[in-house]
Amino acid sequence: MHDASAAWLMTGLAPSPLMVSLMQTATSLPFFLLALPAGALADIVDRRRLLLVTQAWMLVAAIALGVCTVVGLTGPWLLLSLTFCMGLGNALNAPAWQATTPDLVPREELAGAVGPAFGGLLVAALGAGWVFLLNAASFLGVVVVLARWHREVSRSRLPPEDVPGAMRAGVRYVRHSAPFRAVLARTAAFVVPASALWALLPLFARRGLELSATGYGLLLGCLGAGAIVGAAFLPRVRERLTSDRLVLAGTAVFAAVSAVVALARVPLVAGGGLFIGGMAWMGAMSTLSVAAQNAVPAWVRARALAVGLLALQGSMAVGSLLWGVVATHSDIPTALLAGAALLLVGAVASRRFALHGLSNLDLRPDPRWSLPETASQLDGDEGPVLVTLEYDVDPDQAEEFLRTVRRLEPVRRRDGAIRWSVYRDTEDPNRWLEVFVVESWIEHLRQHERVTADDRVLFEAAARFHRGEKGPRVRHHIAGRQAEQLRRSDRTAG
């Protein structure tokens, strides 16, 4: 309701394609700035308290926008500024919210899609300012619920990460997780061209279809109603289509809808197309959202989902600005048709990033780990740590062993290793060393804690090539502080 009202208000304050498109940019740009730190915070602090702070921030911003609009002080740049403030709160809120939601409600609870139609009706009846104040009241309700929520928190045997370290771990995980990178690629390929319809619809409704706020709200309501109907049919569709084919079908349908809306001159035709577009949007985006949830384990969920949100909102921001510029230098129908064509090109180009099978990943934490034995007590920040695993391998199985052990590289790296390699002994061809480096002792301990059931299967597959009863011999080597101090002394003396 808030987004529909704000976008419509901008069409009255500054009815240019660029200014209207900047509304989406002001909403999405904060995700570029805060998504990853917000995801790190959500993984290492109490999510309930974080959500209370972010909801309170958005409550204040919504009240300020509502009061300024009611008394007639809101101009285009104030609207953009306060929309940006709302976006900041949403960027801090969203990773914690997404990481928490799977623990609280089933994924099919998507009734919020009906909001835009009510937003348009209220703008016509009361004005945008009162819609903003109603949104502020909704934040107050969420704050009350969060204050009463007693969240169960799983306890780690290790001290919590700091925010910079958690951010590095999150980026490292995404970089070395092929399944999650596939989700990001498919999301960007869909959202950048699809954002043309979202960004330009308010101005197209006012200029192209000559609709009032009520008419614009009903157009968005058609999108929302289509999304609800699509959500109802999705379980049946998923029984017949794989995730890849469902996203491909949703993309093709949304491209067709963008083209129909671009050529429509009758609101009824545009509304019918948007109803189908809502179904396609829900089918594609919900499939991508579920794929993102399935592709990451719990320990890094908020950070990975923050990167996913960054890809989503960043794609919306870049796409909205792009299509606003295209519409300014041509016209809105041309921009919508170009977006439709790019949707089809992106769908074909991104097919190699497969989503099918992500739901079969077993990313539950593996409980079979213990603290490594050490000759003396080590501080957590000591390091870097060099870990070696010594394998005794039959020469006839060397090639197969090498293929198997190389599958461990992305696992070691996404869980904390900064370097990884495998070596063969030049004197003993049966002896192989898997070697990786971790930046600190505490980070290596976290590696043990981050092992999943699927990771364990890969470890055991490599270990089966070892000719010995106790498995590969594991050694830990740590950079000595005394040696480092001696090197510093030598440099000073020199």
Short mmCIF file of C-alpha atoms in Angstrom, two decimals:
data_model
loop_
_atom_site.label_atom_id
_atom_site.label_comp_id
_atom_site.label_asym_id
_atom_site.label_seq_id
_atom_site.Cartn_x
_atom_site.Cartn_y
_atom_site.Cartn_z
CA MET A 1 0.00 0.00 0.00
CA HIS A 2 2.82 2.38 0.90
CA ASP A 3 4.76 1.66 -2.29
CA ALA A 4 1.70 2.09 -4.50
CA SER A 5 0.82 5.39 -2.80
CA ALA A 6 4.36 6.77 -2.96
CA ALA A 7 4.78 5.89 -6.63
CA TRP A 8 1.45 7.50 -7.49
CA LEU A 9 2.26 10.60 -5.46
CA MET A 10 5.48 11.04 -7.46
CA THR A 11 3.51 10.96 -10.74
CA GLY A 12 1.71 14.08 -9.48
CA LEU A 13 4.72 15.85 -7.98
CA ALA A 14 7.18 15.23 -10.86
CA PRO A 15 5.56 13.30 -13.75
CA SER A 16 8.74 12.38 -15.62
CA PRO A 17 9.82 8.80 -16.35
CA LEU A 18 13.18 9.36 -14.67
CA MET A 19 11.76 10.74 -11.39
CA VAL A 20 9.13 7.99 -11.17
CA SER A 21 11.79 5.35 -11.85
CA LEU A 22 14.03 6.88 -9.17
CA MET A 23 11.40 5.89 -6.61
CA GLN A 24 12.31 2.26 -7.19
CA THR A 25 15.99 3.17 -7.11
CA ALA A 26 15.57 4.96 -3.76
CA THR A 27 13.93 1.83 -2.38
CA SER A 28 16.52 -0.57 -3.76
CA LEU A 29 19.81 1.35 -3.48
CA PRO A 30 20.10 0.89 0.34
CA PHE A 31 20.48 -2.83 -0.25
CA PHE A 32 23.72 -2.09 -2.09
CA LEU A 33 24.99 -0.27 0.99
CA LEU A 34 23.72 -2.38 3.88
CA ALA A 35 22.60 -5.83 2.76
CA LEU A 36 25.79 -7.71 3.61
CA PRO A 37 26.45 -6.00 7.00
CA ALA A 38 22.77 -6.55 7.83
CA GLY A 39 23.05 -10.24 6.97
CA ALA A 40 26.17 -10.58 9.13
CA LEU A 41 24.40 -8.90 12.04
CA ALA A 42 21.37 -11.16 11.63
CA ASP A 43 23.59 -14.26 11.85
CA ILE A 44 25.54 -13.20 14.95
CA VAL A 45 23.18 -11.09 17.09
CA ASP A 46 19.70 -11.63 18.51
CA ARG A 47 17.47 -11.28 15.43
CA ARG A 48 14.52 -10.28 17.56
CA ARG A 49 16.31 -7.19 18.88
CA LEU A 50 17.59 -6.31 15.42
CA LEU A 51 14.08 -6.52 14.03
CA LEU A 52 12.77 -4.30 16.82
CA VAL A 53 15.31 -1.59 15.94
CA THR A 54 14.65 -1.73 12.19
CA GLN A 55 10.88 -1.71 12.61
CA ALA A 56 11.12 1.31 14.91
CA TRP A 57 13.29 3.13 12.33
CA MET A 58 10.74 2.51 9.57
CA LEU A 59 7.94 3.57 11.93
CA VAL A 60 9.58 6.97 12.41
CA ALA A 61 10.26 7.41 8.68
CA ALA A 62 6.66 6.51 7.77
CA ILE A 63 5.28 8.97 10.35
CA ALA A 64 7.53 11.75 9.02
CA LEU A 65 6.44 11.10 5.43
CA GLY A 66 2.78 10.86 6.40
CA VAL A 67 2.75 14.10 8.42
CA CYS A 68 4.67 16.05 5.76
CA THR A 69 2.30 14.84 3.05
CA VAL A 70 -0.86 15.60 5.04
CA VAL A 71 0.26 19.20 5.76
CA GLY A 72 1.42 19.73 2.16
CA LEU A 73 5.18 19.88 2.69
CA THR A 74 6.19 16.86 0.59
CA GLY A 75 8.00 17.63 -2.64
CA PRO A 76 9.65 15.20 -5.06
CA TRP A 77 13.07 15.31 -3.37
CA LEU A 78 11.67 15.01 0.16
CA LEU A 79 9.62 12.03 -1.05
CA LEU A 80 12.75 10.45 -2.52
CA SER A 81 14.76 11.17 0.65
CA LEU A 82 12.23 9.65 3.03
CA THR A 83 11.71 6.72 0.66
CA PHE A 84 15.48 6.19 0.83
CA CYS A 85 15.26 6.26 4.66
CA MET A 86 12.53 3.62 4.52
CA GLY A 87 14.79 1.63 2.21
CA LEU A 88 17.64 1.82 4.74
CA GLY A 89 15.40 0.34 7.42
CA ASN A 90 14.14 -2.32 5.04
CA ALA A 91 17.69 -3.24 4.01
CA LEU A 92 18.67 -3.81 7.66
CA ASN A 93 15.40 -5.60 8.36
CA ALA A 94 15.08 -7.91 5.35
CA PRO A 95 17.91 -10.46 5.92
CA ALA A 96 16.86 -11.08 9.53
CA TRP A 97 13.22 -11.24 8.49
CA GLN A 98 13.85 -13.73 5.69
CA ALA A 99 16.15 -15.89 7.82
CA THR A 100 13.52 -15.99 10.59
CA THR A 101 10.40 -16.50 8.50
CA PRO A 102 11.01 -20.18 7.57
CA ASP A 103 11.03 -21.00 11.29
CA LEU A 104 7.68 -19.29 11.90
CA VAL A 105 5.29 -19.63 8.96
CA PRO A 106 4.89 -21.86 5.90
CA ARG A 107 6.16 -20.42 2.63
CA GLU A 108 2.72 -20.44 1.02
CA GLU A 109 1.50 -17.58 3.28
CA LEU A 110 1.50 -14.90 0.60
CA ALA A 111 -1.69 -12.97 1.34
CA GLY A 112 0.20 -9.65 1.49
CA ALA A 113 -0.16 -9.44 -2.29
CA VAL A 114 -3.62 -7.85 -1.89
CA GLY A 115 -2.14 -4.64 -0.46
CA PRO A 116 -1.69 -2.56 -3.65
CA ALA A 117 -5.39 -2.49 -4.55
CA PHE A 118 -6.34 -1.16 -1.12
CA GLY A 119 -3.50 1.36 -1.41
CA GLY A 120 -4.92 2.80 -4.62
CA LEU A 121 -8.43 3.01 -3.18
CA LEU A 122 -7.21 4.77 -0.03
CA VAL A 123 -5.13 7.26 -2.03
CA ALA A 124 -8.27 8.22 -3.93
CA ALA A 125 -10.43 8.41 -0.79
CA LEU A 126 -8.06 9.91 1.79
CA GLY A 127 -4.83 10.97 0.10
CA ALA A 128 -1.34 9.50 0.13
CA GLY A 129 -0.42 11.02 3.50
CA TRP A 130 -2.99 8.98 5.38
CA VAL A 131 -1.81 5.79 3.67
CA PHE A 132 1.73 6.56 4.91
CA LEU A 133 0.40 7.05 8.46
CA LEU A 134 -1.53 3.78 8.22
CA ASN A 135 1.73 2.10 7.21
CA ALA A 136 3.36 3.64 10.30
CA ALA A 137 0.62 2.10 12.45
CA SER A 138 1.35 -1.30 10.90
CA PHE A 139 5.00 -1.01 11.96
CA LEU A 140 3.82 -0.32 15.50
CA GLY A 141 1.83 -3.55 15.42
CA VAL A 142 4.89 -5.52 14.31
CA VAL A 143 6.97 -3.95 17.09
CA VAL A 144 4.40 -5.12 19.66
CA VAL A 145 4.48 -8.67 18.30
CA LEU A 146 8.27 -8.77 18.27
CA ALA A 147 8.43 -7.46 21.84
CA ARG A 148 6.27 -10.42 22.96
CA TRP A 149 8.12 -13.05 20.90
CA HIS A 150 10.25 -15.48 22.90
CA ARG A 151 12.78 -16.76 20.39
CA GLU A 152 14.69 -19.97 20.95
CA VAL A 153 18.35 -19.47 20.05
CA SER A 154 20.69 -22.40 19.34
CA ARG A 155 23.96 -22.04 21.24
CA SER A 156 27.37 -22.57 19.70
CA ARG A 157 30.33 -23.97 21.60
CA LEU A 158 32.44 -21.20 20.06
CA PRO A 159 32.44 -17.43 20.67
CA PRO A 160 30.37 -15.34 18.21
CA GLU A 161 31.93 -13.89 15.09
CA ASP A 162 32.60 -10.17 14.74
CA VAL A 163 30.78 -8.30 11.96
CA PRO A 164 33.76 -7.86 9.56
CA GLY A 165 34.72 -11.52 9.96
CA ALA A 166 31.12 -12.61 9.47
CA MET A 167 30.90 -10.50 6.31
CA ARG A 168 34.07 -12.09 4.92
CA ALA A 169 32.74 -15.54 5.73
CA GLY A 170 29.45 -14.75 4.00
CA VAL A 171 31.13 -13.46 0.84
CA ARG A 172 33.52 -16.42 0.84
CA TYR A 173 30.64 -18.87 1.13
CA VAL A 174 28.69 -17.32 -1.74
CA ARG A 175 31.83 -17.13 -3.90
CA HIS A 176 32.51 -20.85 -3.54
CA SER A 177 28.91 -22.12 -3.49
CA ALA A 178 27.95 -23.05 -7.05
CA PRO A 179 24.28 -23.77 -6.16
CA PHE A 180 23.76 -20.33 -4.62
CA ARG A 181 25.58 -18.57 -7.45
CA ALA A 182 23.17 -20.27 -9.86
CA VAL A 183 20.25 -18.73 -7.94
CA LEU A 184 21.86 -15.29 -8.11
CA ALA A 185 22.44 -15.53 -11.85
CA ARG A 186 18.86 -16.61 -12.55
CA THR A 187 17.51 -13.84 -10.29
CA ALA A 188 19.45 -11.09 -12.05
CA ALA A 189 18.55 -12.44 -15.50
CA PHE A 190 14.85 -12.22 -14.59
CA VAL A 191 14.61 -9.09 -12.45
CA VAL A 192 16.64 -6.57 -14.50
CA PRO A 193 14.38 -6.76 -17.57
CA ALA A 194 11.21 -7.41 -15.53
CA SER A 195 11.77 -4.21 -13.53
CA ALA A 196 10.68 -2.20 -16.59
CA LEU A 197 7.04 -3.02 -15.89
CA TRP A 198 7.25 -2.25 -12.17
CA ALA A 199 9.15 1.02 -12.64
CA LEU A 200 7.09 2.47 -15.50
CA LEU A 201 3.58 1.24 -14.65
CA PRO A 202 2.61 4.30 -12.52
CA LEU A 203 3.41 6.75 -15.31
CA PHE A 204 1.96 4.48 -17.99
CA ALA A 205 -1.30 4.30 -16.02
CA ARG A 206 -1.49 8.09 -15.75
CA ARG A 207 -0.30 9.02 -19.25
CA GLY A 208 -1.00 6.04 -21.46
CA LEU A 209 -4.29 4.89 -19.93
CA GLU A 210 -5.31 8.23 -18.30
CA LEU A 211 -6.25 6.52 -15.04
CA SER A 212 -6.80 8.04 -11.61
CA ALA A 213 -5.24 6.79 -8.38
CA THR A 214 -8.10 4.32 -8.05
CA GLY A 215 -7.46 2.95 -11.51
CA TYR A 216 -3.73 2.63 -10.86
CA GLY A 217 -4.42 0.86 -7.57
CA LEU A 218 -6.75 -1.56 -9.33
CA LEU A 219 -4.06 -2.30 -11.93
CA LEU A 220 -1.65 -3.17 -9.14
CA GLY A 221 -4.47 -5.11 -7.52
CA CYS A 222 -4.68 -7.21 -10.68
CA LEU A 223 -1.00 -8.04 -10.24
CA GLY A 224 -1.60 -8.92 -6.59
CA ALA A 225 -4.68 -11.01 -7.33
CA GLY A 226 -2.76 -12.88 -10.01
CA ALA A 227 0.01 -13.54 -7.51
CA ILE A 228 -2.49 -15.00 -5.02
CA VAL A 229 -4.05 -17.25 -7.65
CA GLY A 230 -0.59 -18.24 -8.84
CA ALA A 231 0.41 -19.16 -5.30
CA ALA A 232 -2.67 -21.37 -5.00
CA PHE A 233 -1.79 -23.29 -8.17
CA LEU A 234 1.97 -23.44 -7.63
CA PRO A 235 1.99 -26.75 -5.68
CA ARG A 236 0.25 -28.50 -8.58
CA VAL A 237 2.51 -26.86 -11.15
CA ARG A 238 5.62 -27.89 -9.20
CA GLU A 239 4.48 -31.51 -9.39
CA ARG A 240 4.76 -31.34 -13.19
CA LEU A 241 7.59 -28.85 -13.80
CA THR A 242 11.11 -28.71 -12.45
CA SER A 243 12.33 -25.46 -10.89
CA ASP A 244 14.25 -24.58 -14.05
CA ARG A 245 11.24 -25.05 -16.32
CA LEU A 246 8.98 -23.17 -13.92
CA VAL A 247 11.28 -20.13 -13.90
CA LEU A 248 11.62 -20.34 -17.68
CA ALA A 249 7.84 -20.48 -18.13
CA GLY A 250 7.30 -17.61 -15.69
CA THR A 251 9.87 -15.51 -17.54
CA ALA A 252 8.29 -16.17 -20.93
CA VAL A 253 4.80 -15.32 -19.66
CA PHE A 254 5.98 -12.15 -17.93
CA ALA A 255 7.71 -11.07 -21.16
CA ALA A 256 4.46 -11.58 -23.05
CA VAL A 257 2.56 -9.57 -20.41
CA SER A 258 5.06 -6.70 -20.65
CA ALA A 259 4.50 -6.61 -24.41
CA VAL A 260 0.71 -6.70 -24.02
CA VAL A 261 0.74 -3.85 -21.49
CA ALA A 262 3.03 -1.81 -23.77
CA LEU A 263 0.52 -2.11 -26.62
CA ALA A 264 -2.64 -1.84 -24.50
CA ARG A 265 -4.83 1.22 -24.86
CA VAL A 266 -7.75 -0.10 -22.84
CA PRO A 267 -7.44 -0.52 -19.02
CA LEU A 268 -9.34 -3.81 -19.14
CA VAL A 269 -6.73 -5.35 -21.46
CA ALA A 270 -3.88 -4.05 -19.29
CA GLY A 271 -5.57 -5.34 -16.13
CA GLY A 272 -6.11 -8.79 -17.63
CA GLY A 273 -2.50 -8.94 -18.73
CA LEU A 274 -1.27 -7.83 -15.31
CA PHE A 275 -3.38 -10.54 -13.63
CA ILE A 276 -1.53 -13.15 -15.69
CA GLY A 277 1.71 -11.28 -15.03
CA GLY A 278 1.13 -11.57 -11.29
CA MET A 279 0.86 -15.34 -11.64
CA ALA A 280 4.07 -15.45 -13.67
CA TRP A 281 5.92 -13.16 -11.24
CA MET A 282 4.87 -15.24 -8.25
CA GLY A 283 5.82 -18.47 -9.99
CA ALA A 284 9.30 -17.27 -10.91
CA MET A 285 10.14 -15.29 -7.77
CA SER A 286 8.80 -17.82 -5.27
CA THR A 287 10.74 -20.57 -7.03
CA LEU A 288 13.92 -18.49 -6.88
CA SER A 289 13.27 -17.66 -3.21
CA VAL A 290 12.76 -21.31 -2.27
CA ALA A 291 15.89 -22.23 -4.24
CA ALA A 292 17.91 -19.66 -2.28
CA GLN A 293 16.65 -21.06 1.03
CA ASN A 294 17.48 -24.61 -0.06
CA ALA A 295 20.99 -23.70 -1.24
CA VAL A 296 22.44 -22.48 2.09
CA PRO A 297 22.92 -23.97 5.57
CA ALA A 298 21.61 -22.33 8.73
CA TRP A 299 24.96 -20.90 9.93
CA VAL A 300 25.25 -18.54 6.96
CA ARG A 301 21.59 -18.23 5.98
CA ALA A 302 21.03 -14.54 6.73
CA ARG A 303 24.31 -13.52 5.08
CA ALA A 304 23.64 -15.54 1.94
CA LEU A 305 20.04 -14.35 1.73
CA ALA A 306 21.35 -10.80 2.17
CA VAL A 307 23.48 -11.31 -0.92
CA GLY A 308 20.38 -12.68 -2.65
CA LEU A 309 18.43 -9.59 -1.63
CA LEU A 310 21.33 -7.48 -2.85
CA ALA A 311 21.10 -9.17 -6.24
CA LEU A 312 17.32 -8.70 -6.29
CA GLN A 313 17.17 -5.09 -5.16
CA GLY A 314 20.33 -4.16 -7.04
CA SER A 315 18.80 -5.60 -10.21
CA MET A 316 15.61 -3.63 -9.53
CA ALA A 317 17.58 -0.41 -8.92
CA VAL A 318 19.77 -0.77 -12.00
CA GLY A 319 16.87 -1.94 -14.15
CA SER A 320 14.55 0.86 -13.01
CA LEU A 321 17.17 3.49 -13.78
CA LEU A 322 17.95 1.85 -17.13
CA TRP A 323 14.33 1.66 -18.25
CA GLY A 324 13.64 5.18 -16.98
CA VAL A 325 16.44 6.49 -19.20
CA VAL A 326 15.21 4.42 -22.16
CA ALA A 327 11.65 5.73 -21.71
CA THR A 328 12.91 9.32 -21.42
CA HIS A 329 14.80 9.10 -24.72
CA SER A 330 12.07 7.14 -26.53
CA ASP A 331 8.71 6.39 -24.89
CA ILE A 332 7.21 4.07 -22.29
CA PRO A 333 5.84 1.40 -24.70
CA THR A 334 9.25 1.12 -26.36
CA ALA A 335 10.94 0.62 -22.98
CA LEU A 336 8.40 -2.08 -22.02
CA LEU A 337 8.90 -3.91 -25.32
CA ALA A 338 12.69 -3.76 -24.90
CA GLY A 339 12.31 -5.21 -21.40
CA ALA A 340 10.17 -8.04 -22.78
CA ALA A 341 12.79 -8.88 -25.42
CA LEU A 342 15.59 -8.83 -22.85
CA LEU A 343 13.59 -11.18 -20.60
CA LEU A 344 13.59 -13.80 -23.35
CA VAL A 345 17.29 -13.34 -24.09
CA GLY A 346 18.16 -13.62 -20.37
CA ALA A 347 16.02 -16.75 -19.98
CA VAL A 348 17.91 -18.54 -22.73
CA ALA A 349 21.34 -17.29 -21.64
CA SER A 350 20.87 -18.31 -17.98
CA ARG A 351 19.60 -21.85 -18.56
CA ARG A 352 23.04 -23.30 -17.80
CA PHE A 353 22.61 -22.20 -14.16
CA ALA A 354 20.51 -25.13 -12.99
CA LEU A 355 18.16 -24.92 -9.99
CA HIS A 356 16.82 -28.46 -10.15
CA GLY A 357 18.03 -30.65 -7.30
CA LEU A 358 18.67 -27.91 -4.72
CA SER A 359 15.79 -29.19 -2.61
CA ASN A 360 17.64 -32.51 -2.25
CA LEU A 361 20.70 -30.94 -0.60
CA ASP A 362 21.18 -32.08 3.00
CA LEU A 363 22.63 -29.01 4.70
CA ARG A 364 21.88 -29.98 8.28
CA PRO A 365 24.90 -29.55 10.57
CA ASP A 366 26.88 -32.75 11.04
CA PRO A 367 27.19 -33.43 14.78
CA ARG A 368 30.27 -35.66 14.47
CA TRP A 369 33.01 -33.18 15.22
CA SER A 370 35.26 -32.58 18.17
CA LEU A 371 37.92 -30.04 19.08
CA PRO A 372 41.34 -30.93 17.58
CA GLU A 373 43.96 -32.06 20.08
CA THR A 374 46.77 -29.57 20.76
CA ALA A 375 49.91 -29.70 22.87
CA SER A 376 49.06 -26.38 24.51
CA GLN A 377 46.19 -23.94 24.84
CA LEU A 378 45.79 -21.77 21.74
CA ASP A 379 44.20 -18.33 21.54
CA GLY A 380 41.43 -18.01 18.98
CA ASP A 381 43.13 -15.23 17.03
CA GLU A 382 46.40 -17.17 16.56
CA GLY A 383 47.16 -18.02 12.99
CA PRO A 384 47.15 -18.51 10.14
CA VAL A 385 46.63 -22.26 10.49
CA LEU A 386 47.98 -24.80 8.01
CA VAL A 387 46.03 -28.09 7.97
CA THR A 388 47.31 -31.19 6.19
CA LEU A 389 45.61 -34.52 5.53
CA GLU A 390 47.95 -37.36 4.54
CA TYR A 391 46.51 -40.07 2.27
CA ASP A 392 48.16 -43.38 1.36
CA VAL A 393 46.62 -44.17 -2.05
CA ASP A 394 47.01 -47.14 -4.37
CA PRO A 395 48.77 -45.82 -7.52
CA ASP A 396 46.16 -47.54 -9.70
CA GLN A 397 43.48 -45.38 -8.03
CA ALA A 398 45.44 -42.12 -8.09
CA GLU A 399 43.51 -40.52 -10.95
CA GLU A 400 40.12 -41.34 -9.43
CA PHE A 401 41.32 -40.17 -6.01
CA LEU A 402 42.45 -36.85 -7.48
CA ARG A 403 39.03 -36.27 -9.06
CA THR A 404 37.34 -37.05 -5.75
CA VAL A 405 39.58 -34.99 -3.50
CA ARG A 406 39.30 -31.94 -5.77
CA ARG A 407 35.59 -31.89 -5.00
CA LEU A 408 36.60 -30.92 -1.45
CA GLU A 409 38.11 -27.59 -2.53
CA PRO A 410 34.85 -25.59 -2.68
CA VAL A 411 33.76 -27.15 0.63
CA ARG A 412 36.99 -26.19 2.41
CA ARG A 413 36.97 -22.70 0.91
CA ARG A 414 33.34 -21.80 1.59
CA ASP A 415 33.68 -22.99 5.19
CA GLY A 416 36.79 -20.90 5.90
CA ALA A 417 39.90 -21.87 3.92
CA ILE A 418 41.74 -19.05 2.18
CA ARG A 419 44.02 -21.42 0.22
CA TRP A 420 43.70 -25.05 -0.83
CA SER A 421 45.76 -27.52 -2.86
CA VAL A 422 46.67 -31.18 -3.15
CA TYR A 423 50.25 -32.47 -3.53
CA ARG A 424 51.91 -35.77 -4.41
CA ASP A 425 55.11 -36.86 -2.66
CA THR A 426 58.01 -36.99 -5.14
CA GLU A 427 59.77 -39.73 -3.14
CA ASP A 428 56.72 -41.84 -2.30
CA PRO A 429 54.11 -41.91 -5.14
CA ASN A 430 51.58 -43.48 -2.78
CA ARG A 431 51.60 -40.45 -0.46
CA TRP A 432 49.27 -37.51 -1.14
CA LEU A 433 48.72 -34.36 0.91
CA GLU A 434 45.57 -32.29 0.96
CA VAL A 435 46.62 -28.86 2.28
CA PHE A 436 44.55 -25.81 3.18
CA VAL A 437 45.13 -22.61 5.14
CA VAL A 438 42.69 -20.86 7.48
CA GLU A 439 43.22 -17.32 8.74
CA SER A 440 42.99 -18.13 12.47
CA TRP A 441 42.56 -20.97 14.96
CA ILE A 442 39.01 -19.93 15.89
CA GLU A 443 38.07 -19.82 12.22
CA HIS A 444 39.38 -23.37 11.80
CA LEU A 445 37.25 -24.50 14.73
CA ARG A 446 34.28 -22.87 13.04
CA GLN A 447 35.13 -24.94 9.95
CA HIS A 448 34.41 -28.05 12.00
CA GLU A 449 31.13 -26.60 13.24
CA ARG A 450 30.02 -25.66 9.70
CA VAL A 451 30.32 -29.18 8.24
CA THR A 452 27.01 -30.39 6.79
CA ALA A 453 25.72 -33.89 6.13
CA ASP A 454 26.45 -33.52 2.40
CA ASP A 455 29.99 -32.32 3.20
CA ARG A 456 30.54 -35.41 5.33
CA VAL A 457 29.63 -37.63 2.37
CA LEU A 458 32.36 -35.95 0.28
CA PHE A 459 34.92 -36.26 3.09
CA GLU A 460 34.19 -39.94 3.49
CA ALA A 461 34.38 -40.54 -0.26
CA ALA A 462 37.92 -39.13 -0.32
CA ALA A 463 38.89 -40.98 2.87
CA ARG A 464 37.93 -44.34 1.36
CA PHE A 465 40.95 -44.14 -0.96
CA HIS A 466 43.28 -44.12 2.07
CA ARG A 467 44.90 -47.47 2.80
CA GLY A 468 44.79 -47.48 6.56
CA GLU A 469 42.51 -48.34 9.43
CA LYS A 470 42.20 -44.90 11.03
CA GLY A 471 41.69 -42.74 7.98
CA PRO A 472 43.95 -39.96 6.64
CA ARG A 473 46.33 -38.48 9.19
CA VAL A 474 45.40 -34.90 10.06
CA ARG A 475 48.00 -32.40 11.27
CA HIS A 476 47.55 -28.79 12.36
CA HIS A 477 50.36 -26.24 12.03
CA ILE A 478 50.04 -22.72 13.36
CA ALA A 479 52.17 -19.64 12.72
CA GLY A 480 54.14 -19.02 15.92
CA ARG A 481 53.80 -15.64 17.59
CA GLN A 482 57.33 -15.84 18.92
CA ALA A 483 58.69 -16.40 15.42
CA GLU A 484 56.72 -13.42 14.17
CA GLN A 485 58.06 -11.26 17.01
CA LEU A 486 61.62 -12.33 16.15
CA ARG A 487 61.07 -11.41 12.50
CA ARG A 488 59.82 -7.98 13.56
CA SER A 489 62.83 -7.51 15.81
CA ASP A 490 65.17 -8.44 12.99
CA ARG A 491 63.48 -5.93 10.69
CA THR A 492 63.76 -3.21 13.33
CA ALA A 493 67.43 -3.99 13.94
CA GLY A 494 68.12 -4.03 10.24
#
